[in-house]
Amino acid sequence: MNLSENILTLSNWINSAERICTVCHTNPDGDALGSTAAMFFYLTETLGKSVTALLPDAPPQSLGFLLEGVNYLTGGPSAQEAISRCDLLICLDFNVLSRAESLCDACTSYPGRKVLIDHHVGPQEDAFGLCFSDTGVSSACELLYEILMHMPGIDGHAGRLPARTAYALMTGMTTDTNNFANSVFPGTLRMASALLEAGVDREDILDHLYRSGREQRLRAQGDILRDRLVITPEGAAVTVLTADVLQSYALLDGETEGFVNIPLEIKEVRLSIFAREENGRFRVSLRSKKGTSARELAMQAFHGGGHEQAAGGRILIPEDIPTPEAAAEYVTRAAARFLQQNSHRS
Ligand code: 5GP
Ligand code: MN
């Protein structure tokens, strides 16, 4: 099936559905929430559908602005029940159902029509009746933009998208490209251009994303860079924060988002890893420069995956390390070994 046939099928499935649910990945980021909000406002405002957006867990407070006006549920039995009662399930910004974590079982056992819209490598194609998957785009928001532009009622005119859809698409693309620093394709700029022309207020998006932090966050970032960043001779930058240490910086949920990118500013650094302890394990973020695969290391050492240059995973206690204090050494060793083994590539 080609793209336009898939879009026609999606359009037919949406038309014949009364109750629609969307699901995004756990620890939702700007792209997950942006694609969720964009789809929600298209389905409700353009098509008048009844939609419930489902999040496997709570969104960070800093991205709450994307969910204003969205009818959403966070995890739990009511979200599972919403899935069982809907007649179309649209999965956004993840490639395998396990990434829906707390909603994975409900999504897996859902017998109805399931659609995937995603930009990660290796989609679980057999789990979906309809699969839109493209790694040649910046974000799920960019792929969703392409799809919506072909949908009836929009027909190639970005100005016909609901204003809140256009805004959410621009926001998700902006966060996944780290404000046009990574994964920018020709189509990404065409999309940005069309959305700007359609009236999206990019200044407002940038205010929300990058100019609304707390003073404490910036100061903590400085302290963490000075006190906690370790750079190995192989070119790995490692920052590991145990729960105690995190608490000492008085940071709120989501406030360490973006810290992982900063060490890549150093010329010799090829790989940056940021790990923070939460809920009895470590959440790990990895970023790399071209020639080094963050994704491969995430899969090898951290039960994770993602994109070549931006990936994530976790460190489990006690499966991987006996105590949280052992995390820094575990990460540093894994990174050093990985870079030694892969030095021929760069
Ligand atoms: P972040 O570091 O921002 O949490 O995640 C970076 C990228 O890696 C995102 O595209 C995200 O979807 C992906 N990612 C994060 N954690 C995991 C994981 O546990 N498994 C997989 N497959 N991908 C992940
Ligand atoms: Mn994404």
Short mmCIF file of C-alpha atoms in Angstrom, two decimals, residues 3-346:
data_model
loop_
_atom_site.label_atom_id
_atom_site.label_comp_id
_atom_site.label_asym_id
_atom_site.label_seq_id
_atom_site.Cartn_x
_atom_site.Cartn_y
_atom_site.Cartn_z
CA LEU A 3 0.94 6.61 1.24
CA SER A 4 -2.15 7.97 -0.47
CA GLU A 5 -3.94 4.60 -0.18
CA ASN A 6 -3.01 4.50 3.51
CA ILE A 7 -4.32 8.00 4.01
CA LEU A 8 -7.57 7.09 2.30
CA THR A 9 -7.91 4.08 4.58
CA LEU A 10 -7.20 6.21 7.64
CA SER A 11 -9.78 8.74 6.51
CA ASN A 12 -12.37 5.98 6.07
CA TRP A 13 -11.56 4.45 9.44
CA ILE A 14 -11.89 7.84 11.14
CA ASN A 15 -15.19 8.53 9.39
CA SER A 16 -16.71 5.26 10.51
CA ALA A 17 -15.46 5.56 14.11
CA GLU A 18 -17.57 7.10 16.83
CA ARG A 19 -15.16 6.99 19.73
CA ILE A 20 -11.48 7.47 19.00
CA CYS A 21 -8.54 7.14 21.38
CA THR A 22 -4.97 8.26 20.85
CA VAL A 23 -2.02 6.87 22.81
CA CYS A 24 1.53 8.19 23.01
CA HIS A 25 4.70 6.87 24.66
CA THR A 26 5.55 6.85 28.35
CA ASN A 27 7.44 9.88 29.70
CA PRO A 28 5.76 11.93 27.00
CA ASP A 29 7.92 14.59 25.37
CA GLY A 30 7.00 17.55 23.19
CA ASP A 31 6.59 15.40 20.09
CA ALA A 32 4.39 12.85 21.85
CA LEU A 33 2.18 15.55 23.37
CA GLY A 34 2.32 17.74 20.27
CA SER A 35 1.14 14.94 17.99
CA THR A 36 -1.50 14.00 20.58
CA ALA A 37 -2.87 17.56 20.75
CA ALA A 38 -2.63 18.09 16.99
CA MET A 39 -4.59 14.91 16.26
CA PHE A 40 -7.10 15.71 19.00
CA PHE A 41 -7.96 19.15 17.61
CA TYR A 42 -8.11 17.91 14.01
CA LEU A 43 -10.48 15.08 14.93
CA THR A 44 -12.68 17.16 17.20
CA GLU A 45 -12.71 20.56 15.46
CA THR A 46 -12.48 19.60 11.79
CA LEU A 47 -14.41 16.33 11.94
CA GLY A 48 -16.52 16.66 15.09
CA LYS A 49 -15.39 13.31 16.53
CA SER A 50 -15.45 12.26 20.15
CA VAL A 51 -11.83 11.75 21.20
CA THR A 52 -9.99 10.76 24.36
CA ALA A 53 -6.23 11.25 24.40
CA LEU A 54 -4.41 8.73 26.59
CA LEU A 55 -1.03 9.26 28.23
CA PRO A 56 0.71 6.27 29.88
CA ASP A 57 1.93 8.58 32.64
CA ALA A 58 1.82 12.19 33.71
CA PRO A 59 3.22 14.85 31.37
CA PRO A 60 5.93 17.19 32.65
CA GLN A 61 4.46 20.42 33.94
CA SER A 62 6.58 22.42 31.48
CA LEU A 63 4.65 20.89 28.56
CA GLY A 64 1.22 21.25 30.14
CA PHE A 65 0.44 24.17 27.80
CA LEU A 66 0.15 21.69 24.92
CA LEU A 67 -2.73 19.88 26.61
CA GLU A 68 -4.94 22.90 27.26
CA GLY A 69 -8.35 22.03 25.85
CA VAL A 70 -7.42 18.38 25.23
CA ASN A 71 -9.68 15.74 26.78
CA TYR A 72 -7.03 13.41 28.19
CA LEU A 73 -6.54 10.66 30.76
CA THR A 74 -3.28 9.67 32.41
CA GLY A 75 -2.68 5.90 32.78
CA GLY A 76 -4.83 3.90 35.17
CA PRO A 77 -8.04 1.87 34.85
CA SER A 78 -10.10 4.66 33.26
CA ALA A 79 -7.60 4.97 30.41
CA GLN A 80 -7.63 1.18 29.95
CA GLU A 81 -11.40 1.21 29.89
CA ALA A 82 -11.44 4.03 27.32
CA ILE A 83 -9.29 1.84 25.06
CA SER A 84 -11.60 -1.14 25.40
CA ARG A 85 -14.61 1.02 24.49
CA CYS A 86 -13.20 2.92 21.50
CA ASP A 87 -13.58 1.92 17.86
CA LEU A 88 -10.29 3.34 16.60
CA LEU A 89 -6.93 3.50 18.38
CA ILE A 90 -4.25 5.83 17.04
CA CYS A 91 -0.72 5.36 18.41
CA LEU A 92 1.60 8.34 18.18
CA ASP A 93 5.39 8.76 18.40
CA PHE A 94 6.40 5.22 19.38
CA ASN A 95 7.32 2.14 17.39
CA VAL A 96 6.53 -0.80 19.68
CA LEU A 97 3.56 -1.21 22.01
CA SER A 98 5.84 -1.83 24.99
CA ARG A 99 6.65 1.91 24.83
CA ALA A 100 3.08 2.58 25.95
CA GLU A 101 4.24 0.94 29.20
CA SER A 102 1.25 1.17 31.62
CA LEU A 103 -1.16 1.01 28.65
CA CYS A 104 0.77 -1.67 26.74
CA ASP A 105 -1.48 -4.58 27.71
CA ALA A 106 -4.68 -2.67 26.98
CA CYS A 107 -3.29 -1.62 23.56
CA THR A 108 -2.06 -5.14 22.78
CA SER A 109 -5.33 -6.86 23.60
CA TYR A 110 -7.46 -4.20 21.90
CA PRO A 111 -9.15 -6.13 19.06
CA GLY A 112 -10.25 -3.20 16.88
CA ARG A 113 -8.57 -0.98 14.31
CA LYS A 114 -5.10 0.18 15.35
CA VAL A 115 -3.07 2.85 13.56
CA LEU A 116 0.58 3.77 14.05
CA ILE A 117 2.02 7.19 13.18
CA ASP A 118 5.72 7.22 14.06
CA HIS A 119 9.28 8.03 13.03
CA HIS A 120 11.41 5.49 14.94
CA VAL A 121 13.40 2.63 13.39
CA GLY A 122 11.83 -0.84 13.49
CA PRO A 123 8.06 -0.38 13.90
CA GLN A 124 6.09 -3.38 15.20
CA GLU A 125 4.17 -3.57 11.93
CA ASP A 126 2.19 -6.72 12.69
CA ALA A 127 0.62 -5.05 15.74
CA PHE A 128 -1.15 -2.43 13.63
CA GLY A 129 -3.81 -2.60 10.95
CA LEU A 130 -2.37 0.55 9.42
CA CYS A 131 1.21 1.71 9.77
CA PHE A 132 2.59 5.15 8.94
CA SER A 133 6.28 4.90 9.72
CA ASP A 134 9.01 7.13 8.29
CA THR A 135 12.49 7.66 9.70
CA GLY A 136 13.17 10.36 7.12
CA VAL A 137 11.28 13.03 9.05
CA SER A 138 12.16 15.09 12.10
CA SER A 139 9.29 13.99 14.29
CA ALA A 140 5.95 12.28 14.60
CA CYS A 141 4.52 15.80 14.27
CA GLU A 142 6.11 16.20 10.84
CA LEU A 143 4.72 12.87 9.66
CA LEU A 144 1.30 13.75 11.07
CA TYR A 145 1.49 17.10 9.28
CA GLU A 146 2.13 15.29 5.98
CA ILE A 147 -0.82 12.99 6.61
CA LEU A 148 -3.20 15.75 7.65
CA MET A 149 -2.27 17.84 4.62
CA HIS A 150 -3.61 15.01 2.46
CA MET A 151 -6.80 14.56 4.43
CA PRO A 152 -10.19 15.63 3.15
CA GLY A 153 -11.04 19.10 4.39
CA ILE A 154 -7.41 20.19 4.48
CA ASP A 155 -6.38 19.31 0.89
CA GLY A 156 -2.89 20.77 1.02
CA HIS A 157 -3.80 24.02 2.77
CA ALA A 158 -2.04 24.41 6.12
CA GLY A 159 -4.33 27.37 6.77
CA ARG A 160 -7.27 24.94 6.95
CA LEU A 161 -5.78 23.06 9.91
CA PRO A 162 -7.34 24.04 13.22
CA ALA A 163 -5.11 26.74 14.72
CA ARG A 164 -4.38 24.56 17.75
CA THR A 165 -3.38 21.64 15.49
CA ALA A 166 -0.94 23.85 13.59
CA TYR A 167 0.48 25.20 16.85
CA ALA A 168 0.92 21.73 18.36
CA LEU A 169 2.58 20.36 15.21
CA MET A 170 5.09 23.21 15.18
CA THR A 171 5.78 22.69 18.90
CA GLY A 172 6.44 18.94 18.64
CA MET A 173 8.71 19.41 15.62
CA THR A 174 10.58 22.16 17.48
CA THR A 175 11.27 20.00 20.54
CA ASP A 176 12.25 16.88 18.57
CA THR A 177 14.72 18.88 16.46
CA ASN A 178 15.93 20.70 19.57
CA ASN A 179 14.87 23.94 17.92
CA PHE A 180 16.20 23.04 14.45
CA ALA A 181 19.56 21.71 15.69
CA ASN A 182 19.02 17.98 14.88
CA SER A 183 17.14 15.82 12.37
CA VAL A 184 16.13 18.68 10.11
CA PHE A 185 15.08 17.53 6.63
CA PRO A 186 13.96 19.61 3.66
CA GLY A 187 10.38 18.67 4.49
CA THR A 188 10.86 19.90 8.05
CA LEU A 189 11.57 23.40 6.81
CA ARG A 190 8.72 23.24 4.28
CA MET A 191 6.39 22.32 7.12
CA ALA A 192 7.72 25.10 9.36
CA SER A 193 7.34 27.58 6.55
CA ALA A 194 3.75 26.56 5.78
CA LEU A 195 2.77 26.63 9.44
CA LEU A 196 4.32 30.05 9.94
CA GLU A 197 2.45 31.28 6.92
CA ALA A 198 -0.73 29.79 8.36
CA GLY A 199 -0.27 32.04 11.38
CA VAL A 200 1.42 29.87 14.02
CA ASP A 201 2.95 32.08 16.70
CA ARG A 202 6.49 30.64 16.95
CA GLU A 203 7.56 33.27 19.46
CA ASP A 204 4.85 32.04 21.80
CA ILE A 205 6.08 28.46 21.36
CA LEU A 206 9.68 29.48 22.09
CA ASP A 207 8.50 31.43 25.16
CA HIS A 208 6.81 28.31 26.49
CA LEU A 209 9.65 25.92 25.65
CA TYR A 210 12.82 27.87 26.30
CA ARG A 211 12.01 31.09 28.14
CA SER A 212 9.75 30.03 30.99
CA GLY A 213 12.20 28.24 33.30
CA ARG A 214 12.85 28.91 36.95
CA GLU A 215 16.00 30.65 38.11
CA GLN A 216 16.66 27.62 40.31
CA ARG A 217 16.73 25.40 37.25
CA LEU A 218 19.40 27.43 35.49
CA ARG A 219 21.53 27.67 38.62
CA ALA A 220 21.19 23.93 39.25
CA GLN A 221 22.25 23.29 35.64
CA GLY A 222 25.42 25.28 36.27
CA ASP A 223 26.12 23.41 39.51
CA ILE A 224 25.51 20.02 37.89
CA LEU A 225 27.83 20.82 34.98
CA ARG A 226 30.53 21.92 37.40
CA ASP A 227 30.16 19.17 40.02
CA ARG A 228 28.68 16.11 38.31
CA LEU A 229 29.80 16.00 34.70
CA VAL A 230 32.51 13.43 34.04
CA ILE A 231 34.30 13.32 30.69
CA THR A 232 36.18 10.14 29.83
CA PRO A 233 39.32 10.01 27.66
CA GLU A 234 37.24 8.20 24.97
CA GLY A 235 34.95 11.21 24.60
CA ALA A 236 31.95 10.20 26.68
CA ALA A 237 30.27 12.83 28.85
CA VAL A 238 28.48 11.20 31.76
CA THR A 239 26.15 12.80 34.28
CA VAL A 240 24.51 10.54 36.85
CA LEU A 241 22.21 11.91 39.53
CA THR A 242 20.95 9.69 42.34
CA ALA A 243 17.67 10.61 44.01
CA ASP A 244 19.50 12.17 46.98
CA VAL A 245 21.62 14.34 44.75
CA LEU A 246 18.65 15.35 42.63
CA GLN A 247 16.81 16.39 45.75
CA SER A 248 19.73 18.53 46.86
CA TYR A 249 19.35 20.64 43.68
CA ALA A 250 15.62 21.17 44.37
CA LEU A 251 14.67 20.41 40.76
CA LEU A 252 11.11 19.67 39.75
CA ASP A 253 9.94 16.85 37.47
CA GLY A 254 11.03 17.45 33.91
CA GLU A 255 13.49 20.19 34.80
CA THR A 256 16.54 18.15 33.79
CA GLU A 257 15.12 17.81 30.25
CA GLY A 258 17.72 19.11 27.78
CA PHE A 259 20.70 18.82 30.13
CA VAL A 260 21.95 15.84 28.12
CA ASN A 261 22.52 17.99 25.03
CA ILE A 262 24.91 20.48 26.59
CA PRO A 263 28.14 18.40 26.83
CA LEU A 264 28.04 17.82 23.06
CA GLU A 265 29.16 21.45 22.77
CA ILE A 266 32.63 20.18 23.70
CA LYS A 267 34.60 19.27 20.59
CA GLU A 268 36.06 16.01 21.92
CA VAL A 269 32.76 14.70 23.28
CA ARG A 270 31.12 12.16 20.94
CA LEU A 271 28.50 10.82 23.29
CA SER A 272 26.57 12.33 26.18
CA ILE A 273 24.68 10.27 28.74
CA PHE A 274 22.45 11.67 31.43
CA ALA A 275 20.94 9.33 34.01
CA ARG A 276 18.61 10.23 36.86
CA GLU A 277 17.14 8.02 39.53
CA GLU A 278 13.37 7.96 39.68
CA ASN A 279 10.89 5.40 40.98
CA GLY A 280 13.57 2.95 42.05
CA ARG A 281 15.50 2.89 38.77
CA PHE A 282 17.51 5.19 36.54
CA ARG A 283 16.06 6.84 33.49
CA VAL A 284 18.82 7.25 30.91
CA SER A 285 19.04 9.74 28.05
CA LEU A 286 21.70 9.40 25.37
CA ARG A 287 22.79 11.84 22.65
CA SER A 288 25.62 11.38 20.17
CA LYS A 289 27.35 13.08 17.28
CA LYS A 290 27.26 11.59 13.76
CA GLY A 291 29.40 8.43 13.57
CA THR A 292 28.49 7.27 17.08
CA SER A 293 25.21 5.47 17.69
CA ALA A 294 23.35 6.49 20.83
CA ARG A 295 20.68 3.99 19.83
CA GLU A 296 23.10 1.03 19.75
CA LEU A 297 24.42 1.79 23.22
CA ALA A 298 20.88 2.30 24.54
CA MET A 299 19.98 -1.17 23.26
CA GLN A 300 23.20 -2.83 24.44
CA ALA A 301 23.47 -1.42 27.94
CA PHE A 302 20.22 0.27 28.94
CA HIS A 303 17.24 -1.90 27.80
CA GLY A 304 16.26 0.91 25.44
CA GLY A 305 16.40 2.26 21.95
CA GLY A 306 15.44 5.33 19.97
CA HIS A 307 17.10 7.22 17.14
CA GLU A 308 20.74 7.01 16.00
CA GLN A 309 21.65 10.30 17.68
CA ALA A 310 18.99 10.51 20.42
CA ALA A 311 18.02 7.48 22.45
CA GLY A 312 16.93 6.44 25.90
CA GLY A 313 16.62 3.55 28.28
CA ARG A 314 16.91 2.57 31.93
CA ILE A 315 19.17 0.98 34.54
CA LEU A 316 17.40 -1.50 36.75
CA ILE A 317 18.13 -2.17 40.41
CA PRO A 318 19.12 -4.87 41.32
CA GLU A 319 19.21 -6.47 37.83
CA ASP A 320 21.95 -4.16 36.51
CA ILE A 321 23.46 -2.62 39.63
CA PRO A 322 23.18 -3.51 43.33
CA THR A 323 22.58 0.04 44.61
CA PRO A 324 21.98 3.50 43.10
CA GLU A 325 25.51 4.52 44.04
CA ALA A 326 26.87 2.03 41.51
CA ALA A 327 25.14 3.75 38.59
CA ALA A 328 27.88 6.28 37.77
CA GLU A 329 30.50 3.59 37.35
CA TYR A 330 28.14 1.35 35.39
CA VAL A 331 27.36 4.12 32.91
CA THR A 332 30.95 5.33 32.60
CA ARG A 333 32.23 1.81 31.92
CA ALA A 334 29.52 1.01 29.41
CA ALA A 335 30.17 4.26 27.55
CA ALA A 336 33.96 3.91 27.57
CA ARG A 337 33.80 0.31 26.37
CA PHE A 338 31.31 1.20 23.66
CA LEU A 339 33.43 4.05 22.33
CA GLN A 340 36.59 1.91 22.39
CA GLN A 341 34.83 -0.79 20.37
CA ASN A 342 33.38 1.68 17.91
CA SER A 343 36.32 4.04 17.52
CA HIS A 344 36.89 2.96 13.90
CA ARG A 345 33.61 4.55 12.86
CA SER A 346 34.37 8.14 13.65
#
